[in-house]
Tab-separated table of C-alpha atoms in Angstrom:
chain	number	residue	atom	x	y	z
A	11	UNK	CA	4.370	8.960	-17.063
A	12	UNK	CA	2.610	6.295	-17.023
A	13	UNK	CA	4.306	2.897	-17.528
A	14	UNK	CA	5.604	4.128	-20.661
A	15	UNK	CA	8.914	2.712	-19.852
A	16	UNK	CA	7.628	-0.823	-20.924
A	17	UNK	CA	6.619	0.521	-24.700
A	18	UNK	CA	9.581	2.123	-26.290
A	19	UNK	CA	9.580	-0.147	-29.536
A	20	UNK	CA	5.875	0.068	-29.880
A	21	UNK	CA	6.528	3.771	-31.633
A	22	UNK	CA	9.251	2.610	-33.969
A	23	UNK	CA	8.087	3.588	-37.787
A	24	UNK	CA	6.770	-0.002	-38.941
A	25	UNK	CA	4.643	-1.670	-41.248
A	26	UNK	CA	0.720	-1.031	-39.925
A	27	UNK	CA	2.012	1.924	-37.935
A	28	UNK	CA	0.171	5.045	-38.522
A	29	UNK	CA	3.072	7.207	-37.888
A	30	UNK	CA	6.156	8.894	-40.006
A	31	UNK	CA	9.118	8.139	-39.405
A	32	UNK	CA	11.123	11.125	-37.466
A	33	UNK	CA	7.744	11.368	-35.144
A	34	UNK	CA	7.912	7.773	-34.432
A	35	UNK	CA	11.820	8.178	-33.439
A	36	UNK	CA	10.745	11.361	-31.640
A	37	UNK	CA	8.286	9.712	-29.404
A	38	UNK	CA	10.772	6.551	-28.733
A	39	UNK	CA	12.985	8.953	-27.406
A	40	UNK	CA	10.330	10.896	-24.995
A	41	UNK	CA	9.163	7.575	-23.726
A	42	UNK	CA	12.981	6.872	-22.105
A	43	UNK	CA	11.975	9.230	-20.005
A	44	UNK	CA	9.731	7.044	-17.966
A	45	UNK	CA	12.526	4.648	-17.411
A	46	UNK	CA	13.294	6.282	-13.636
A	47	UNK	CA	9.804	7.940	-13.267
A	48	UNK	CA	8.742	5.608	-10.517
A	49	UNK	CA	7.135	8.605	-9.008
A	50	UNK	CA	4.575	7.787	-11.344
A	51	UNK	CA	2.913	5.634	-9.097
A	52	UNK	CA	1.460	6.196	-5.718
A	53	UNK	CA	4.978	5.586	-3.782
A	54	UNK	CA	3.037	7.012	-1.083
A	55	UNK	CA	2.828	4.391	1.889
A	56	UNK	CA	1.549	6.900	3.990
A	57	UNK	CA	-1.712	6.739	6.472
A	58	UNK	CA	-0.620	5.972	9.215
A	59	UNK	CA	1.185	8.864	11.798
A	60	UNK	CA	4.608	6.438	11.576
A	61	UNK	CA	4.798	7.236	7.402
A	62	UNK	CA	4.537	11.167	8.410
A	63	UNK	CA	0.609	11.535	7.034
A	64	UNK	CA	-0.323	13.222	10.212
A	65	UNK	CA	0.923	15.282	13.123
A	66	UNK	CA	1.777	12.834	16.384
A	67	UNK	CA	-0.972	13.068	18.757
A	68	UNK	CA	-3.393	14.330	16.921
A	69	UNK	CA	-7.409	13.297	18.100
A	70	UNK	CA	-9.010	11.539	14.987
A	71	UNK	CA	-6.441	10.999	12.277
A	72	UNK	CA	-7.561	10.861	8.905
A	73	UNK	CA	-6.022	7.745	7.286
A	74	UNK	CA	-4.858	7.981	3.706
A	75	UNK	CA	-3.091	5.894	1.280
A	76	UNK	CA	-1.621	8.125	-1.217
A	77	UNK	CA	-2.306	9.579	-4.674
A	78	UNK	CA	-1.677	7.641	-8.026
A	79	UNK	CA	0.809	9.958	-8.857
A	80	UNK	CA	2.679	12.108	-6.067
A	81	UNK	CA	5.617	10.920	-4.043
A	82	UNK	CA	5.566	10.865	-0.209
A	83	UNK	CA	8.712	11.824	1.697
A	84	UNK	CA	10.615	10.186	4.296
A	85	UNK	CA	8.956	7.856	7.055
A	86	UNK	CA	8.721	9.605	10.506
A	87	UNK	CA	9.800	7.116	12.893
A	88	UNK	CA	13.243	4.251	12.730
A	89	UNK	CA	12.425	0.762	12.128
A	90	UNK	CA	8.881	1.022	9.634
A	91	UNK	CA	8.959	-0.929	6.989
A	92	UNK	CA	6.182	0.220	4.125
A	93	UNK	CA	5.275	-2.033	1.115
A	94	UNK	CA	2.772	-1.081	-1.694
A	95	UNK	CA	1.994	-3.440	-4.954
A	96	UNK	CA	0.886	-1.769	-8.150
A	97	UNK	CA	-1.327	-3.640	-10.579
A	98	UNK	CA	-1.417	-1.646	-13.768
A	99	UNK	CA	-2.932	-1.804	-17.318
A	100	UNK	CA	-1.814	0.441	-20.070
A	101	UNK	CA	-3.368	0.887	-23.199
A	102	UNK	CA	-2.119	3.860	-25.513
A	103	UNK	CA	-4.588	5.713	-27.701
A	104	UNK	CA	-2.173	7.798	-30.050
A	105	UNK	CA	0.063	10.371	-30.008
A	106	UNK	CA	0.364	13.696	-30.217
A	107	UNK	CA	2.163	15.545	-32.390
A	108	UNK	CA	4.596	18.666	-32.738
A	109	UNK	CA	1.678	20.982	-32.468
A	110	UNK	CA	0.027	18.871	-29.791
A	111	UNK	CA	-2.656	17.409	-32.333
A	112	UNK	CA	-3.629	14.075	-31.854
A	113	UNK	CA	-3.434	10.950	-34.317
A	114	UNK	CA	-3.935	7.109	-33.907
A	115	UNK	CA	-1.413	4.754	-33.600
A	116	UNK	CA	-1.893	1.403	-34.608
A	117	UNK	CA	-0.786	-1.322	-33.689
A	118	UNK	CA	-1.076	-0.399	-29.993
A	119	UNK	CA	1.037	-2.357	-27.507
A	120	UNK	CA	-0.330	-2.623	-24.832
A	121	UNK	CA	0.794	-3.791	-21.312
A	122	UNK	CA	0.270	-5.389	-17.495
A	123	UNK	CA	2.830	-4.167	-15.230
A	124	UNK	CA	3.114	-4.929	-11.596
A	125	UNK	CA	5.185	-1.920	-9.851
A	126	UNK	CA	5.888	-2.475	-5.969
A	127	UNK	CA	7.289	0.317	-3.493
A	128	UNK	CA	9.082	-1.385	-0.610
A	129	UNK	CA	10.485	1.563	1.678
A	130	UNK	CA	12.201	1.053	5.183
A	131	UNK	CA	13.262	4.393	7.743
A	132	UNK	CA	16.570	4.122	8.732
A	133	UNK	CA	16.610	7.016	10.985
A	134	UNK	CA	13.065	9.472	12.276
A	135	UNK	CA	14.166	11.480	8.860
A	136	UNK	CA	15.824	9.176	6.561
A	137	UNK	CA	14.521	6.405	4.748
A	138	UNK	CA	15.921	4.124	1.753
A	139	UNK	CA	13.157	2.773	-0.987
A	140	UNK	CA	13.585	0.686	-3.966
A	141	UNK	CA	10.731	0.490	-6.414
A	142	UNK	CA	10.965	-2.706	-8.929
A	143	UNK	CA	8.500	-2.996	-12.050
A	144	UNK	CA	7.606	-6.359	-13.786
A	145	UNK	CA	5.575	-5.654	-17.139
A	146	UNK	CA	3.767	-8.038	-19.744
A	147	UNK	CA	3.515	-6.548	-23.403
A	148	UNK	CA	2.074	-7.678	-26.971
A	149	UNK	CA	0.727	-5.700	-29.439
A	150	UNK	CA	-2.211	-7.521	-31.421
A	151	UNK	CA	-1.452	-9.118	-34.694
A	152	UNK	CA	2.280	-8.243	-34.092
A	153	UNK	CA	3.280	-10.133	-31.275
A	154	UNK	CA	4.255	-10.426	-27.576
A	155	UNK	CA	7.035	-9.911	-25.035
A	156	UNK	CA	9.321	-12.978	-24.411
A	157	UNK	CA	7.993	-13.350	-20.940
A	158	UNK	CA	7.955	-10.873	-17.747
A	159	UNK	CA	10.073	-8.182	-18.217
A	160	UNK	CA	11.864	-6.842	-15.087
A	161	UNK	CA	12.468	-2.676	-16.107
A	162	UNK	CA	16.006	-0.678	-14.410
A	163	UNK	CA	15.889	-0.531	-11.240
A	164	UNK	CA	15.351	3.467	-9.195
A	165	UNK	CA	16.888	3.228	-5.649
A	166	UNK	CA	16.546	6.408	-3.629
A	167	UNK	CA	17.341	7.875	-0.149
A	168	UNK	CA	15.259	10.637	1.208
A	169	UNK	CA	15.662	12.924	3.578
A	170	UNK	CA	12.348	14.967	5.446
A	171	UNK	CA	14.185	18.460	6.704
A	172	UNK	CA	11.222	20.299	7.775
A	173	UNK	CA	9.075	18.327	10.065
A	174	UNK	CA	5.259	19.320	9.610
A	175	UNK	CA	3.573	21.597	11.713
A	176	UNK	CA	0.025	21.893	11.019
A	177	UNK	CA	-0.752	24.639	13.778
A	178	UNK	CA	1.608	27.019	12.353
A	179	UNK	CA	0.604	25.677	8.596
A	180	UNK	CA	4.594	24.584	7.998
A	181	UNK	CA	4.619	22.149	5.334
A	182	UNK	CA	6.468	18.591	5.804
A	183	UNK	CA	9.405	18.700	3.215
A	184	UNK	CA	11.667	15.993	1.858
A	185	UNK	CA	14.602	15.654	-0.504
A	186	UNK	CA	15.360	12.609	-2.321
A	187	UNK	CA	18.507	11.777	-4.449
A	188	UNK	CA	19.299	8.164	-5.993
A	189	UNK	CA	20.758	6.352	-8.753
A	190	UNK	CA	18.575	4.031	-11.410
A	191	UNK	CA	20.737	0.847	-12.289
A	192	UNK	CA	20.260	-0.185	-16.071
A	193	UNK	CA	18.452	-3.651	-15.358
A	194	UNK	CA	15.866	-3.828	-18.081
A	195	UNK	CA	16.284	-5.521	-21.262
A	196	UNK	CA	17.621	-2.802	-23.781
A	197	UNK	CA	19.471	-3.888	-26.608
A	198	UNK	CA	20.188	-6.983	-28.833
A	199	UNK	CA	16.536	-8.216	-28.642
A	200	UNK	CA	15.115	-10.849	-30.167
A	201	UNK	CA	11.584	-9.294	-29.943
A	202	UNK	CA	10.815	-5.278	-30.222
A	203	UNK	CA	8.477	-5.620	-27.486
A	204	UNK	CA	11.230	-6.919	-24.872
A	205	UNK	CA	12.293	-3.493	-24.900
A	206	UNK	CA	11.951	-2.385	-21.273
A	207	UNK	CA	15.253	-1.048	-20.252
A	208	UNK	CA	17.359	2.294	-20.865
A	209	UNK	CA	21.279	1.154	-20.486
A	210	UNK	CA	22.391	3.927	-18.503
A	211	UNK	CA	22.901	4.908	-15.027
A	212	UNK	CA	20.781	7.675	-14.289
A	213	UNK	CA	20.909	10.272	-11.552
A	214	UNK	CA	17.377	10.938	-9.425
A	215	UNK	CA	16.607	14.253	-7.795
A	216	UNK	CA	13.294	15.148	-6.277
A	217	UNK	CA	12.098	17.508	-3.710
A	218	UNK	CA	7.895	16.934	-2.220
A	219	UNK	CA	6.031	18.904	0.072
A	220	UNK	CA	2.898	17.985	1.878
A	221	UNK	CA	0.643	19.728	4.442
A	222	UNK	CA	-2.289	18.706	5.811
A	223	UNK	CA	-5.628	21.295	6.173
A	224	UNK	CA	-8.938	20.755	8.393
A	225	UNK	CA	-12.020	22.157	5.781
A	226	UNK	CA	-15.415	23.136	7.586
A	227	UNK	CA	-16.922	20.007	8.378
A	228	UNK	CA	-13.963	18.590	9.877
A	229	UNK	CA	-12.842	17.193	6.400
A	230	UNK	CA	-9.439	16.891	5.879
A	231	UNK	CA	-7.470	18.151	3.115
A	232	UNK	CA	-3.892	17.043	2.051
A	233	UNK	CA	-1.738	18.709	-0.518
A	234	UNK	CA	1.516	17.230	-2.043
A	235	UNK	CA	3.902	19.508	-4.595
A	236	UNK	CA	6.796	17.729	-5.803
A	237	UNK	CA	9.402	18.275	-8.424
A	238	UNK	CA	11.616	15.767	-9.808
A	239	UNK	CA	14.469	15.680	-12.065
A	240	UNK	CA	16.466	12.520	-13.679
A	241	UNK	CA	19.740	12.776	-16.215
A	242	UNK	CA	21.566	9.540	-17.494
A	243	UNK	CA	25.330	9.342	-15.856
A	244	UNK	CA	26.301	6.865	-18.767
A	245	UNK	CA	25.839	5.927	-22.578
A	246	UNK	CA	23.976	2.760	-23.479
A	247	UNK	CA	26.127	1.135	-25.728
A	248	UNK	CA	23.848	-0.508	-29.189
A	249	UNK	CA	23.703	-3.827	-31.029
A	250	UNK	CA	20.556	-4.571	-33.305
A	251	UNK	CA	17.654	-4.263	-31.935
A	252	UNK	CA	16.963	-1.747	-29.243
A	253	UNK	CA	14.518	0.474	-26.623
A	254	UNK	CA	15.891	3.011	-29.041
A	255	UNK	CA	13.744	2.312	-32.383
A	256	UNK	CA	17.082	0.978	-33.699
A	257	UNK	CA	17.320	-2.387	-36.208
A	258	UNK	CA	18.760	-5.135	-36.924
A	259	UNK	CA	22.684	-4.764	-37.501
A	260	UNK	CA	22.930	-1.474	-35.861
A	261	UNK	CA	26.154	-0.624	-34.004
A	262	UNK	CA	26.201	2.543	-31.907
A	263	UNK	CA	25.488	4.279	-28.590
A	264	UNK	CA	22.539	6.356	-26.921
A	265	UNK	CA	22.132	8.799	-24.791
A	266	UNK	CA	18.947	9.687	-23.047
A	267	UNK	CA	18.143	13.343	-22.637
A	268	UNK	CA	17.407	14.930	-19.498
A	269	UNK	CA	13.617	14.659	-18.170
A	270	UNK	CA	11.707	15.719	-14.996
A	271	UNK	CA	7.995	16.017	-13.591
A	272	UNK	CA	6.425	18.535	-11.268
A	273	UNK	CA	2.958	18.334	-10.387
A	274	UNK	CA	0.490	18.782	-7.520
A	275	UNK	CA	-2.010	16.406	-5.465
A	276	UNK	CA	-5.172	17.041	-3.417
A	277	UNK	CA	-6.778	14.110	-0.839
A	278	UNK	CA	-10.118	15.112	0.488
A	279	UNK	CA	-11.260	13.146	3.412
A	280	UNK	CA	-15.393	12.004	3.391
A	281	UNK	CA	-14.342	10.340	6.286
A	282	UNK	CA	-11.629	8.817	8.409
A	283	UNK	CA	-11.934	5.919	5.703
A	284	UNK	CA	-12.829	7.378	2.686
A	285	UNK	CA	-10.844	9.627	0.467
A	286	UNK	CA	-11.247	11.377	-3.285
A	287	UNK	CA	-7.924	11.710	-4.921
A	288	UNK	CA	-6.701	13.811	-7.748
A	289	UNK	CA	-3.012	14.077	-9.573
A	290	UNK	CA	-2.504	16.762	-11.680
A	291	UNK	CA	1.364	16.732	-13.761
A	292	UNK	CA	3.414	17.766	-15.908
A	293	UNK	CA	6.247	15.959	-17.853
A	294	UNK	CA	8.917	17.312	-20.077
A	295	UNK	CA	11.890	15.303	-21.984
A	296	UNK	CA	15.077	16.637	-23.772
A	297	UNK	CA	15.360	14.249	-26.890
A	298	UNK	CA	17.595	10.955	-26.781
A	299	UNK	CA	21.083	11.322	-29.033
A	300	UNK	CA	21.199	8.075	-31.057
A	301	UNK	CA	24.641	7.900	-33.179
A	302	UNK	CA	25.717	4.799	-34.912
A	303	UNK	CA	26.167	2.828	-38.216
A	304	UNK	CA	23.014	0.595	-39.256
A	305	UNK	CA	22.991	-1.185	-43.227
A	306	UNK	CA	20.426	0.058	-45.504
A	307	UNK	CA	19.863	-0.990	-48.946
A	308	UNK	CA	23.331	-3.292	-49.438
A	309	UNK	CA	25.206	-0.155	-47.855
A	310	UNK	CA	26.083	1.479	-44.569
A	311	UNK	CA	24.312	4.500	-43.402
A	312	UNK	CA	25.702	6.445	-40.591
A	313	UNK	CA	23.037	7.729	-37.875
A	314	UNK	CA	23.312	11.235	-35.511
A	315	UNK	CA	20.130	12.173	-34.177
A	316	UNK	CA	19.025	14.191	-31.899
A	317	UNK	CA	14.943	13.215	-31.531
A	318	UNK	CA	12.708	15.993	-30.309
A	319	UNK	CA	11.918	17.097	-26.974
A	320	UNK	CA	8.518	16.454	-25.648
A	321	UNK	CA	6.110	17.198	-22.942
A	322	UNK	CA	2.554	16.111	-21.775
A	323	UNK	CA	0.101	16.876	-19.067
A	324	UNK	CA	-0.960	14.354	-17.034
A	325	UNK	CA	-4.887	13.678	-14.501
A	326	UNK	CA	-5.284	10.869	-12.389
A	327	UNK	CA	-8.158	10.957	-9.746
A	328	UNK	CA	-8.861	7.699	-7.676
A	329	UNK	CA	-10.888	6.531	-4.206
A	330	UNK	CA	-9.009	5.193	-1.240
A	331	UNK	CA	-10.320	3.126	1.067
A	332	UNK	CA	-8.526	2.748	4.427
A	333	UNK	CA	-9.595	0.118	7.113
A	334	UNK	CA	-7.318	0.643	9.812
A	335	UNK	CA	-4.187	2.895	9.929
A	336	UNK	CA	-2.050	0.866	8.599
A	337	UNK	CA	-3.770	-0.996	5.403
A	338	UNK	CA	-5.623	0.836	2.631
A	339	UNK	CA	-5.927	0.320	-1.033
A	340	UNK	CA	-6.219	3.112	-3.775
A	341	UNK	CA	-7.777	2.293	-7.312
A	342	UNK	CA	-7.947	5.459	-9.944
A	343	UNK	CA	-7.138	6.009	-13.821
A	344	UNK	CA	-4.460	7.928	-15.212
A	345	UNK	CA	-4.359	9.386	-18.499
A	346	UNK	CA	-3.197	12.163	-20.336
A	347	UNK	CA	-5.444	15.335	-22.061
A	348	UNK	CA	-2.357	17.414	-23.688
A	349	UNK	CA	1.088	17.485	-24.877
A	350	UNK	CA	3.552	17.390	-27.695
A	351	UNK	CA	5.874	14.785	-29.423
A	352	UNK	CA	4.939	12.212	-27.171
A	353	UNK	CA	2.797	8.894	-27.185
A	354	UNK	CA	-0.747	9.251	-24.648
A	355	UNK	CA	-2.202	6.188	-23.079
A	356	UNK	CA	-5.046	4.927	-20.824
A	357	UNK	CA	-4.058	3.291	-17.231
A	358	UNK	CA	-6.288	2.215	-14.822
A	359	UNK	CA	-4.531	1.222	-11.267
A	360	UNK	CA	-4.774	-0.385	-8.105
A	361	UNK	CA	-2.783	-0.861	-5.141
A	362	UNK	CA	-2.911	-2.371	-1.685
A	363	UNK	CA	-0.838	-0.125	0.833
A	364	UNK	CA	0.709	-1.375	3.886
A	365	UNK	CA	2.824	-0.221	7.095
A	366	UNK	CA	3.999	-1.910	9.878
């Protein structure tokens, strides 16, 4: 997804919000799933032979910097340190409903988010990376965030078991497992729009697989496959205001539902320098369980839902530019052409891409 972590309240059923209700709940809850999705961005830092894009010794690399949307793997040599900086700007459109037909949404909050990848290898095969986001919302005529929001937190350790070896056409292959720490702003908020955070501890799984192929011409061709899978370890525990749609003078507890991606990327070299990109995804999202008391009307109303699960489908093609091995910079859109029970947004990208 695509920054959707920093929108939440922007779907809750309010005045000037072309939306019922149990939809708008739905799609609050299919949003959370975005909250550990940092494989959403590039997260690629990757052209150079140390961050495993090519095979060591080979004659004229081709130098890439990654795709907006696939995850690389593991580093190939001890001691690189990679750092990438996302610049982002999302700007939902709608959302689509239970049948996948699409309506407006108004108002639309929309939001600047800076993500940044910093990844170091511990070992030839093992490398930790952390991947903060900082986001800016308002919503016109309705209001702004408080200030920059800093979203939870995904740290991951990865592991490449299958080195690649493009002679033989084996494919590089990684593993990745991590924990995202609930550091975003998630209940008790003064402003809807603050709503960045989840309140749980959530569990990250994700397996990639890249291989590299020489086209007639001597234009190279890279394909990533990935697959990734998140659950919540916790319960986020609820006061007023929440990421959750809830209002003022609720008291209860959430619990995100399980979500994952999987998704393919092809990297087609013009030249050592040049590259075409193209994402291709697909996210899915059990609904969130939202149980609690909240007053209504002079009395109290008790709350158990269970909001709708959700998918969507997901393009994002880009140009890299790469001027040496080590420095390149990626700029692409990423937007969404089909789903269900889920919000659909706009989000052009760039990012500067660095190894040393």
């Amino acid at each position: 997804m695509i920054q959707a972590a920093s929108v939440f309240s922007s779907l809750q059923p309010r005045a000037g919000v072309k939306c019922c209700p149990a939809v708008c709940r739905s799609l609050v809850g299919t949003l959370l799933l975005s909250v550990g999705l940092s494989t959403a961005h590039a997260a690629d830092t990757g052209n150079s032979a140390a961050a495993g894009s090519q095979a060591p010794g080979e004659a004229r690399p081709q130098w890439y910097t990654g795709s907006l949307v696939s995850p690389s793997g593991a580093l190939s040599k001890s001691g690189v340190f990679a750092w990438e900086p996302y610049v982002s700007y999302n700007l939902p459109v709608g959302y689509l409903d239970a049948n996948g037909n699409s309506h407006p949404l108004h108002p639309r909050q929309q939001s600047v988010s800076n993500f940044t990848l910093y990844k170091y290898s511990i070992t030839d095969s093992i490398s930790i990376q952390v991947t903060p986001t900082i986001s800016y919302l308002w919503k016109k005529k309705a209001g702004t965030s408080s200030g920059l929001k800093f979203g939870d937190l995904p740290v991951d350790l990865m592991w490449r078991y299958l080195d690649a070896d493009p002679a033989r056409y084996i494919p590089a292959l990684s593993v990745f497992a991590g924990v995202g720490f609930p550091t975003g702003n998630y209940q008790r908020l003064g402003r809807a729009e603050d709503g960045v955070g989840s309140g749980v501890y959530t569990f990250r799984l994700a397996f990639t697989e890249q291989s590299t192929y020489t086209l007639p011409g001597q234009h190279e061709l890279r394909l990533r496959m990935w697959g990734t899978f998140r659950r919540a370890l916790t319960t986020a525990h609820l006061h007023n205001v929440s990421s959750y749609g809830t209002e003022v003078g609720f008291r209860g507890t959430a619990q995100p539902g399980m979500y994952g991606e999987s998704g393919f990327s092809l990297e087609f070299g013009i030249n050592q320098k040049w590259v075409l990109a193209m994402d291709l995804a697909r996210d899915w999202a059990d609904g969130s369980h939202v149980k609690g008391r909240t007053p209504t009307s002079g009395k109290i109303e008790r709350i158990d839902r269970i909001n709708s699960s959700s998918g969507d489908w997901l393009i994002a093609p880009a140009v890299e530019y790469n001027w040496s091995p080590r420095f390149g910079v990626i700029a692409g859109v990423s937007t969404y052409f089909a789903g269900h029970n889920t919000g659909f947004s706009v989000s052009p990208q760039v990012a500067f891409n660095s190894v040393f």
